[in-house]
Amino acid sequence: MSAEADARREEVLAALVEAGPAGVSGEALAAALGCSRAAIHRHVAALRRSGIPIAGEPDGYRIDPEADPVVPALVCPRLRPPLAGPVIWAAETASTNDDLTALAREGAPEGTVVGADRQSAGRGRRGRPWLATRGHALLVSVLLRPPIAPVEAGLLPIVVAVGAAEALGPDARIVWPNDLLIGDRKVAGILCEMSADQERVGWAVAGIGVNVRSAPALDDARWSPGALSDRGPAPSRADLLVDLLATLGRRYEEWTAEGPGPILAAFAARDALAGRRATVSLPEGEVAGLCAGTDELGRLRLRTDAGERLLSAGEVVRVAP
Ligand code: BTN
């Protein structure tokens, strides 16, 4: 499909979202968008093929209230720097991180967002797959170009975790480095990937998957999966995306302007491991100890029987209650 047809299809979708449950007639849509009713019919058919349930004429076109579309044309005007788009949305892609990495290499600006209703090869940390039900999760990747030295980049996953947790609510907690829990269920995961030379970070892609309305099985034996809908009515994915880019943008800006202090304090307030005994899997084996937050480079402080260790890689595999 041409870029022009894509843009027109998005205008139709935006008009349908704005019309809400009342719907809108094909005639009114055609008049508003300056095209024929037949063209509207074709765009609606294409939207339906992409998975958006739209009831048809004669009562007017209406989006099923259960559908939760994300429409860039409606999201972008609500965004503020430093994370102000563009937002590129696909009905389906392999992995939004892969798509955004390709754009980053082509020089896309900071704040570019790629999202999808479904991923056929969504990636989690440590090579695990990331599963999500079509349209029930916020699956997005955000492009950052932090003006920092590579050695400071260890804190980036923590910055993203804090920003994302703030969008999920005051009850969201973080398991180092960036699993997001509500209660004892994992509701969101983060996969940060970056490219750096010896002096600076060229780009970083922060991939964030939030289970909004259902919690598919996690390919991760450590946590039970959860969703935002477990605790009450879930936000729309569009509202959540706007909030997420605002909270993440604020923390990111604060970090690049003021250094690690404020972010470490915010992390500490949501640290699900603080003061608990955990076992961490490392390439050379497992190590257990008492968790005591992170240092300025984002390393986990683990107080073991043999003294404090600072862990920059590794995965928390068990936590004492
Ligand atoms: C994890 O907890 O293992 C990290 C999961 C990260 C999933 C998100 S969904 C959007 C982005 N695209 C991907 O392929 N992965 C991340």
mmCIF file of C-alpha atoms and ligand atoms in Angstrom:
data_model
loop_
_atom_site.group_PDB
_atom_site.id
_atom_site.type_symbol
_atom_site.label_atom_id
_atom_site.label_comp_id
_atom_site.label_asym_id
_atom_site.label_seq_id
_atom_site.Cartn_x
_atom_site.Cartn_y
_atom_site.Cartn_z
ATOM 1 C CA MET A 1 0.000 0.000 0.000
ATOM 2 C CA SER A 2 1.242 3.499 -0.833
ATOM 3 C CA ALA A 3 2.230 5.980 1.876
ATOM 4 C CA GLU A 4 -0.707 8.146 0.763
ATOM 5 C CA ALA A 5 -3.181 5.285 1.185
ATOM 6 C CA ASP A 6 -1.634 4.481 4.591
ATOM 7 C CA ALA A 7 -2.089 8.089 5.675
ATOM 8 C CA ARG A 8 -5.689 8.175 4.443
ATOM 9 C CA ARG A 9 -6.450 4.893 6.217
ATOM 10 C CA GLU A 10 -5.090 6.391 9.437
ATOM 11 C CA GLU A 11 -7.309 9.463 8.973
ATOM 12 C CA VAL A 12 -10.320 7.156 8.685
ATOM 13 C CA LEU A 13 -9.259 5.312 11.833
ATOM 14 C CA ALA A 14 -8.737 8.581 13.724
ATOM 15 C CA ALA A 15 -12.215 9.768 12.699
ATOM 16 C CA LEU A 16 -13.724 6.468 13.861
ATOM 17 C CA VAL A 17 -11.939 6.657 17.227
ATOM 18 C CA GLU A 18 -13.093 10.252 17.698
ATOM 19 C CA ALA A 19 -16.697 9.356 16.769
ATOM 20 C CA GLY A 20 -16.734 6.815 19.632
ATOM 21 C CA PRO A 21 -19.776 4.592 20.255
ATOM 22 C CA ALA A 22 -22.084 6.901 18.258
ATOM 23 C CA GLY A 23 -20.241 5.948 15.062
ATOM 24 C CA VAL A 24 -20.141 7.943 11.853
ATOM 25 C CA SER A 25 -21.778 7.397 8.476
ATOM 26 C CA GLY A 26 -19.806 6.637 5.351
ATOM 27 C CA GLU A 27 -21.269 9.762 3.819
ATOM 28 C CA ALA A 28 -20.072 11.992 6.673
ATOM 29 C CA LEU A 29 -16.619 10.368 6.610
ATOM 30 C CA ALA A 30 -16.323 10.869 2.857
ATOM 31 C CA ALA A 31 -17.321 14.533 3.177
ATOM 32 C CA ALA A 32 -14.926 15.148 6.088
ATOM 33 C CA LEU A 33 -11.982 13.512 4.353
ATOM 34 C CA GLY A 34 -12.768 14.731 0.859
ATOM 35 C CA CYS A 35 -13.014 11.364 -0.847
ATOM 36 C CA SER A 36 -15.677 9.018 -2.197
ATOM 37 C CA ARG A 37 -17.809 6.649 -0.107
ATOM 38 C CA ALA A 38 -16.290 3.792 -2.106
ATOM 39 C CA ALA A 39 -12.829 4.897 -0.958
ATOM 40 C CA ILE A 40 -14.036 4.980 2.660
ATOM 41 C CA HIS A 41 -15.426 1.480 2.206
ATOM 42 C CA ARG A 42 -12.031 0.273 0.937
ATOM 43 C CA HIS A 43 -10.160 1.858 3.856
ATOM 44 C CA VAL A 44 -12.584 0.359 6.379
ATOM 45 C CA ALA A 45 -12.114 -3.059 4.734
ATOM 46 C CA ALA A 46 -8.321 -2.661 5.020
ATOM 47 C CA LEU A 47 -8.618 -1.662 8.688
ATOM 48 C CA ARG A 48 -10.772 -4.723 9.357
ATOM 49 C CA ARG A 49 -8.187 -6.928 7.638
ATOM 50 C CA SER A 50 -5.544 -5.486 9.972
ATOM 51 C CA GLY A 51 -7.579 -6.768 12.930
ATOM 52 C CA ILE A 52 -9.638 -3.713 13.963
ATOM 53 C CA PRO A 53 -13.280 -4.739 14.486
ATOM 54 C CA ILE A 54 -15.511 -2.123 12.835
ATOM 55 C CA ALA A 55 -19.286 -2.502 12.633
ATOM 56 C CA GLY A 56 -20.670 -1.445 9.261
ATOM 57 C CA GLU A 57 -23.391 0.566 7.605
ATOM 58 C CA PRO A 58 -26.364 1.177 7.480
ATOM 59 C CA ASP A 59 -26.143 2.444 11.093
ATOM 60 C CA GLY A 60 -22.774 4.056 10.514
ATOM 61 C CA TYR A 61 -19.276 2.743 11.007
ATOM 62 C CA ARG A 62 -18.372 2.111 14.653
ATOM 63 C CA ILE A 63 -15.285 0.626 16.284
ATOM 64 C CA ASP A 64 -16.085 -2.236 18.635
ATOM 65 C CA PRO A 65 -15.756 -0.736 22.154
ATOM 66 C CA GLU A 66 -13.573 -3.740 23.072
ATOM 67 C CA ALA A 67 -10.992 -2.749 20.447
ATOM 68 C CA ASP A 68 -8.276 -0.506 21.778
ATOM 69 C CA PRO A 69 -6.556 1.029 18.753
ATOM 70 C CA VAL A 70 -3.481 3.224 18.941
ATOM 71 C CA VAL A 71 -3.628 5.921 16.259
ATOM 72 C CA PRO A 72 -0.420 7.947 15.804
ATOM 73 C CA ALA A 73 -2.332 10.961 14.450
ATOM 74 C CA LEU A 74 -4.214 11.161 17.766
ATOM 75 C CA VAL A 75 -1.241 10.298 20.004
ATOM 76 C CA CYS A 76 1.441 12.596 18.528
ATOM 77 C CA PRO A 77 -0.216 15.939 19.334
ATOM 78 C CA ARG A 78 -0.295 14.846 23.002
ATOM 79 C CA LEU A 79 3.477 14.207 23.205
ATOM 80 C CA ARG A 80 6.114 16.603 24.519
ATOM 81 C CA PRO A 81 9.911 16.682 24.094
ATOM 82 C CA PRO A 82 12.218 14.952 24.581
ATOM 83 C CA LEU A 83 10.041 11.972 23.545
ATOM 84 C CA ALA A 84 7.660 13.532 21.054
ATOM 85 C CA GLY A 85 7.590 10.997 18.224
ATOM 86 C CA PRO A 86 7.227 10.373 15.361
ATOM 87 C CA VAL A 87 5.116 7.334 16.275
ATOM 88 C CA ILE A 88 5.038 4.534 13.742
ATOM 89 C CA TRP A 89 2.370 1.900 14.401
ATOM 90 C CA ALA A 90 1.953 -1.503 12.735
ATOM 91 C CA ALA A 91 -0.862 -4.012 13.015
ATOM 92 C CA GLU A 92 1.833 -6.672 13.123
ATOM 93 C CA THR A 93 5.587 -6.864 12.964
ATOM 94 C CA ALA A 94 8.293 -9.312 14.023
ATOM 95 C CA SER A 95 9.810 -7.168 16.791
ATOM 96 C CA THR A 96 9.458 -3.434 17.377
ATOM 97 C CA ASN A 97 13.038 -3.411 18.738
ATOM 98 C CA ASP A 98 14.318 -4.783 15.440
ATOM 99 C CA ASP A 99 12.316 -2.231 13.433
ATOM 100 C CA LEU A 100 13.509 0.686 15.539
ATOM 101 C CA THR A 101 17.127 -0.517 15.469
ATOM 102 C CA ALA A 102 17.000 -0.368 11.675
ATOM 103 C CA LEU A 103 15.604 3.187 11.838
ATOM 104 C CA ALA A 104 18.225 4.199 14.421
ATOM 105 C CA ARG A 105 20.984 3.056 12.050
ATOM 106 C CA GLU A 106 19.411 5.192 9.311
ATOM 107 C CA GLY A 107 19.593 8.251 11.588
ATOM 108 C CA ALA A 108 16.037 8.471 13.006
ATOM 109 C CA PRO A 109 15.698 11.212 15.645
ATOM 110 C CA GLU A 110 15.546 10.738 19.400
ATOM 111 C CA GLY A 111 11.951 10.219 20.487
ATOM 112 C CA THR A 112 11.002 8.033 17.522
ATOM 113 C CA VAL A 113 8.576 5.333 18.660
ATOM 114 C CA VAL A 114 7.687 2.086 16.935
ATOM 115 C CA GLY A 115 4.710 0.122 18.233
ATOM 116 C CA ALA A 116 2.621 -2.814 17.122
ATOM 117 C CA ASP A 117 -0.633 -4.550 17.996
ATOM 118 C CA ARG A 118 1.118 -7.888 17.660
ATOM 119 C CA GLN A 119 4.690 -9.182 17.378
ATOM 120 C CA SER A 120 5.397 -12.467 15.641
ATOM 121 C CA ALA A 121 8.918 -12.681 17.112
ATOM 122 C CA GLY A 122 8.820 -10.422 20.185
ATOM 123 C CA ARG A 123 12.088 -10.626 22.089
ATOM 124 C CA GLY A 124 12.643 -10.706 25.840
ATOM 125 C CA ARG A 125 15.860 -10.527 27.818
ATOM 126 C CA ARG A 126 18.349 -13.395 27.664
ATOM 127 C CA GLY A 127 17.045 -14.554 24.284
ATOM 128 C CA ARG A 128 13.627 -15.439 25.631
ATOM 129 C CA PRO A 129 10.537 -14.852 23.492
ATOM 130 C CA TRP A 130 8.073 -12.171 24.630
ATOM 131 C CA LEU A 131 4.466 -13.196 24.142
ATOM 132 C CA ALA A 132 1.430 -10.932 24.079
ATOM 133 C CA THR A 133 -2.177 -11.206 22.955
ATOM 134 C CA ARG A 134 -2.976 -9.102 19.872
ATOM 135 C CA GLY A 135 -4.221 -5.669 20.908
ATOM 136 C CA HIS A 136 -4.109 -6.473 24.644
ATOM 137 C CA ALA A 137 -0.577 -5.244 25.303
ATOM 138 C CA LEU A 138 1.384 -2.069 24.771
ATOM 139 C CA LEU A 139 4.356 -3.180 22.684
ATOM 140 C CA VAL A 140 6.626 -0.244 21.947
ATOM 141 C CA SER A 141 10.240 0.686 21.367
ATOM 142 C CA VAL A 142 11.554 4.176 22.016
ATOM 143 C CA LEU A 143 14.700 5.649 20.476
ATOM 144 C CA LEU A 144 17.114 7.496 22.783
ATOM 145 C CA ARG A 145 20.376 9.175 21.901
ATOM 146 C CA PRO A 146 21.805 9.863 25.359
ATOM 147 C CA PRO A 147 24.768 12.267 25.463
ATOM 148 C CA ILE A 148 26.743 9.987 27.769
ATOM 149 C CA ALA A 149 29.901 7.918 27.804
ATOM 150 C CA PRO A 150 29.433 4.146 27.355
ATOM 151 C CA VAL A 151 30.543 3.532 30.961
ATOM 152 C CA GLU A 152 27.505 5.490 32.213
ATOM 153 C CA ALA A 153 25.072 3.524 30.062
ATOM 154 C CA GLY A 154 24.625 0.811 32.700
ATOM 155 C CA LEU A 155 22.089 3.091 34.352
ATOM 156 C CA LEU A 156 19.937 3.404 31.238
ATOM 157 C CA PRO A 157 17.882 0.214 31.911
ATOM 158 C CA ILE A 158 17.226 1.573 35.418
ATOM 159 C CA VAL A 159 16.126 4.966 34.041
ATOM 160 C CA VAL A 160 13.732 3.218 31.662
ATOM 161 C CA ALA A 161 12.418 0.985 34.453
ATOM 162 C CA VAL A 162 11.708 3.949 36.725
ATOM 163 C CA GLY A 163 10.040 5.953 33.930
ATOM 164 C CA ALA A 164 7.880 2.994 32.898
ATOM 165 C CA ALA A 165 6.982 2.101 36.496
ATOM 166 C CA GLU A 166 5.762 5.649 37.076
ATOM 167 C CA ALA A 167 3.384 5.320 34.136
ATOM 168 C CA LEU A 168 1.971 2.075 35.560
ATOM 169 C CA GLY A 169 1.136 3.606 38.943
ATOM 170 C CA PRO A 170 2.358 3.966 42.513
ATOM 171 C CA ASP A 171 2.054 0.224 43.159
ATOM 172 C CA ALA A 172 4.465 -0.807 40.373
ATOM 173 C CA ARG A 173 7.776 -2.109 41.708
ATOM 174 C CA ILE A 174 11.040 -2.944 40.005
ATOM 175 C CA VAL A 175 13.126 -6.092 40.183
ATOM 176 C CA TRP A 176 16.687 -5.238 39.200
ATOM 177 C CA PRO A 177 17.395 -4.353 36.549
ATOM 178 C CA ASN A 178 14.017 -3.794 34.980
ATOM 179 C CA ASP A 179 11.252 -6.336 35.498
ATOM 180 C CA LEU A 180 8.082 -4.511 36.534
ATOM 181 C CA LEU A 181 5.790 -6.142 39.082
ATOM 182 C CA ILE A 182 2.420 -5.291 40.549
ATOM 183 C CA GLY A 183 1.972 -7.408 43.650
ATOM 184 C CA ASP A 184 4.054 -10.471 42.856
ATOM 185 C CA ARG A 185 3.092 -10.636 39.194
ATOM 186 C CA LYS A 186 5.197 -9.431 36.296
ATOM 187 C CA VAL A 187 3.128 -6.976 34.255
ATOM 188 C CA ALA A 188 5.850 -5.509 32.064
ATOM 189 C CA GLY A 189 9.310 -6.255 30.729
ATOM 190 C CA ILE A 190 12.004 -4.051 29.257
ATOM 191 C CA LEU A 191 14.708 -4.859 26.744
ATOM 192 C CA CYS A 192 17.313 -2.123 26.235
ATOM 193 C CA GLU A 193 19.712 -2.463 23.325
ATOM 194 C CA MET A 194 22.361 0.031 22.329
ATOM 195 C CA SER A 195 25.248 0.858 20.069
ATOM 196 C CA ALA A 196 28.314 2.680 21.337
ATOM 197 C CA ASP A 197 31.878 3.377 20.326
ATOM 198 C CA GLN A 198 34.683 4.040 22.829
ATOM 199 C CA GLU A 199 33.578 7.600 23.523
ATOM 200 C CA ARG A 200 29.838 7.839 23.219
ATOM 201 C CA VAL A 201 26.559 6.001 22.933
ATOM 202 C CA GLY A 202 25.235 6.349 19.387
ATOM 203 C CA TRP A 203 21.714 5.139 20.051
ATOM 204 C CA ALA A 204 19.692 3.141 22.542
ATOM 205 C CA VAL A 205 16.442 1.332 21.862
ATOM 206 C CA ALA A 206 14.226 0.885 24.917
ATOM 207 C CA GLY A 207 11.732 -1.901 24.167
ATOM 208 C CA ILE A 208 8.829 -2.016 26.592
ATOM 209 C CA GLY A 209 6.056 -4.602 26.722
ATOM 210 C CA VAL A 210 3.151 -3.977 29.121
ATOM 211 C CA ASN A 211 0.368 -6.512 29.612
ATOM 212 C CA VAL A 212 -2.662 -4.217 29.645
ATOM 213 C CA ARG A 213 -5.760 -6.374 29.308
ATOM 214 C CA SER A 214 -4.503 -9.966 29.519
ATOM 215 C CA ALA A 215 -1.488 -11.801 30.808
ATOM 216 C CA PRO A 216 -0.159 -14.433 28.422
ATOM 217 C CA ALA A 217 2.100 -17.164 29.755
ATOM 218 C CA LEU A 218 5.612 -15.901 30.499
ATOM 219 C CA ASP A 219 8.536 -17.880 29.154
ATOM 220 C CA ASP A 220 10.219 -17.145 32.467
ATOM 221 C CA ALA A 221 9.723 -19.493 35.383
ATOM 222 C CA ARG A 222 10.557 -16.811 37.954
ATOM 223 C CA TRP A 223 7.308 -14.857 37.911
ATOM 224 C CA SER A 224 3.610 -15.377 37.356
ATOM 225 C CA PRO A 225 2.323 -13.124 34.605
ATOM 226 C CA GLY A 226 -0.077 -10.301 35.443
ATOM 227 C CA ALA A 227 -1.878 -7.490 33.625
ATOM 228 C CA LEU A 228 -2.979 -3.975 34.514
ATOM 229 C CA SER A 229 -6.600 -5.164 34.237
ATOM 230 C CA ASP A 230 -6.031 -7.467 37.256
ATOM 231 C CA ARG A 231 -6.308 -4.469 39.574
ATOM 232 C CA GLY A 232 -9.299 -2.744 37.929
ATOM 233 C CA PRO A 233 -10.216 -1.011 34.682
ATOM 234 C CA ALA A 234 -7.123 -0.778 32.516
ATOM 235 C CA PRO A 235 -6.178 2.439 30.706
ATOM 236 C CA SER A 236 -6.461 2.578 26.943
ATOM 237 C CA ARG A 237 -3.194 1.699 25.231
ATOM 238 C CA ALA A 238 -3.073 5.180 23.677
ATOM 239 C CA ASP A 239 -3.404 6.904 27.075
ATOM 240 C CA LEU A 240 -0.816 4.563 28.562
ATOM 241 C CA LEU A 241 1.594 5.319 25.714
ATOM 242 C CA VAL A 242 1.195 9.071 26.211
ATOM 243 C CA ASP A 243 1.787 8.702 29.976
ATOM 244 C CA LEU A 244 4.733 6.369 29.452
ATOM 245 C CA LEU A 245 6.501 8.745 27.060
ATOM 246 C CA ALA A 246 5.901 11.636 29.468
ATOM 247 C CA THR A 247 7.213 9.866 32.597
ATOM 248 C CA LEU A 248 10.101 8.250 30.768
ATOM 249 C CA GLY A 249 10.940 11.551 29.049
ATOM 250 C CA ARG A 250 11.046 13.386 32.397
ATOM 251 C CA ARG A 251 13.318 10.807 34.045
ATOM 252 C CA TYR A 252 15.558 10.620 30.988
ATOM 253 C CA GLU A 253 15.959 14.394 30.851
ATOM 254 C CA GLU A 254 16.606 14.552 34.592
ATOM 255 C CA TRP A 255 19.271 11.848 34.332
ATOM 256 C CA THR A 256 21.138 13.501 31.459
ATOM 257 C CA ALA A 257 20.962 16.922 33.184
ATOM 258 C CA GLU A 258 21.551 16.025 36.837
ATOM 259 C CA GLY A 259 23.343 12.676 36.826
ATOM 260 C CA PRO A 260 22.351 9.516 38.687
ATOM 261 C CA GLY A 261 21.255 10.916 42.111
ATOM 262 C CA PRO A 262 17.510 11.459 41.552
ATOM 263 C CA ILE A 263 17.056 8.292 39.514
ATOM 264 C CA LEU A 264 18.740 6.159 42.167
ATOM 265 C CA ALA A 265 16.422 7.631 44.822
ATOM 266 C CA ALA A 266 13.364 6.917 42.650
ATOM 267 C CA PHE A 267 14.604 3.392 41.987
ATOM 268 C CA ALA A 268 15.159 2.786 45.695
ATOM 269 C CA ALA A 269 11.546 3.784 46.432
ATOM 270 C CA ARG A 270 10.283 1.070 44.045
ATOM 271 C CA ASP A 271 13.001 -1.538 44.576
ATOM 272 C CA ALA A 272 11.235 -4.884 45.097
ATOM 273 C CA LEU A 273 14.484 -6.548 46.210
ATOM 274 C CA ALA A 274 15.691 -4.054 48.833
ATOM 275 C CA GLY A 275 16.640 -5.822 52.045
ATOM 276 C CA ARG A 276 15.708 -9.247 50.670
ATOM 277 C CA ARG A 277 17.903 -12.266 50.078
ATOM 278 C CA ALA A 278 18.192 -13.142 46.402
ATOM 279 C CA THR A 279 20.048 -15.624 44.282
ATOM 280 C CA VAL A 280 21.573 -14.253 41.091
ATOM 281 C CA SER A 281 22.618 -16.373 38.161
ATOM 282 C CA LEU A 282 25.988 -15.362 36.678
ATOM 283 C CA PRO A 283 27.979 -16.919 33.838
ATOM 284 C CA GLU A 284 30.262 -18.582 36.431
ATOM 285 C CA GLY A 285 27.427 -19.902 38.621
ATOM 286 C CA GLU A 286 24.936 -18.690 41.211
ATOM 287 C CA VAL A 287 25.624 -16.246 44.011
ATOM 288 C CA ALA A 288 23.317 -15.434 46.939
ATOM 289 C CA GLY A 289 23.158 -12.463 49.261
ATOM 290 C CA LEU A 290 21.226 -9.544 50.641
ATOM 291 C CA CYS A 291 20.164 -6.949 48.052
ATOM 292 C CA ALA A 292 21.147 -3.374 48.881
ATOM 293 C CA GLY A 293 20.052 -1.317 45.882
ATOM 294 C CA THR A 294 22.202 -0.285 42.925
ATOM 295 C CA ASP A 295 25.283 1.868 42.536
ATOM 296 C CA GLU A 296 25.752 4.832 40.194
ATOM 297 C CA LEU A 297 26.476 2.539 37.261
ATOM 298 C CA GLY A 298 23.291 0.539 37.738
ATOM 299 C CA ARG A 299 25.061 -2.448 39.301
ATOM 300 C CA LEU A 300 23.205 -4.542 41.885
ATOM 301 C CA ARG A 301 24.789 -4.370 45.343
ATOM 302 C CA LEU A 302 24.694 -7.893 46.741
ATOM 303 C CA ARG A 303 25.980 -8.448 50.280
ATOM 304 C CA THR A 304 27.289 -11.997 50.292
ATOM 305 C CA ASP A 305 29.021 -13.923 53.086
ATOM 306 C CA ALA A 306 32.298 -13.065 51.334
ATOM 307 C CA GLY A 307 31.571 -9.311 51.205
ATOM 308 C CA GLU A 308 29.698 -6.916 48.909
ATOM 309 C CA ARG A 309 29.617 -7.673 45.204
ATOM 310 C CA LEU A 310 28.613 -5.251 42.445
ATOM 311 C CA LEU A 311 26.851 -7.135 39.668
ATOM 312 C CA SER A 312 26.486 -5.528 36.264
ATOM 313 C CA ALA A 313 25.119 -8.592 34.488
ATOM 314 C CA GLY A 314 23.205 -11.551 35.795
ATOM 315 C CA GLU A 315 19.651 -12.467 36.504
ATOM 316 C CA VAL A 316 17.829 -12.665 39.794
ATOM 317 C CA VAL A 317 16.528 -16.226 39.811
ATOM 318 C CA ARG A 318 15.139 -16.568 43.350
ATOM 319 C CA VAL A 319 14.026 -14.141 46.019
ATOM 320 C CA ALA A 320 13.321 -15.065 49.626
ATOM 321 C CA PRO A 321 9.837 -13.985 50.731
HETATM 322 C C1 BTN B 1 11.769 -9.134 29.307
HETATM 323 O O1 BTN B 1 11.206 -8.947 30.377
HETATM 324 O O2 BTN B 1 12.301 -10.215 29.029
HETATM 325 C C2 BTN B 1 11.818 -8.006 28.300
HETATM 326 C C3 BTN B 1 10.613 -7.972 27.416
HETATM 327 C C4 BTN B 1 10.618 -6.821 26.415
HETATM 328 C C5 BTN B 1 9.481 -6.926 25.434
HETATM 329 C C6 BTN B 1 9.339 -5.707 24.561
HETATM 330 S S1 BTN B 1 7.814 -5.706 23.670
HETATM 331 C C7 BTN B 1 8.363 -4.369 22.693
HETATM 332 C C8 BTN B 1 9.831 -4.608 22.390
HETATM 333 N N1 BTN B 1 10.005 -5.436 21.213
HETATM 334 C C9 BTN B 1 10.555 -6.606 21.482
HETATM 335 O O3 BTN B 1 10.797 -7.505 20.652
HETATM 336 N N2 BTN B 1 10.801 -6.706 22.801
HETATM 337 C C10 BTN B 1 10.419 -5.499 23.514
#
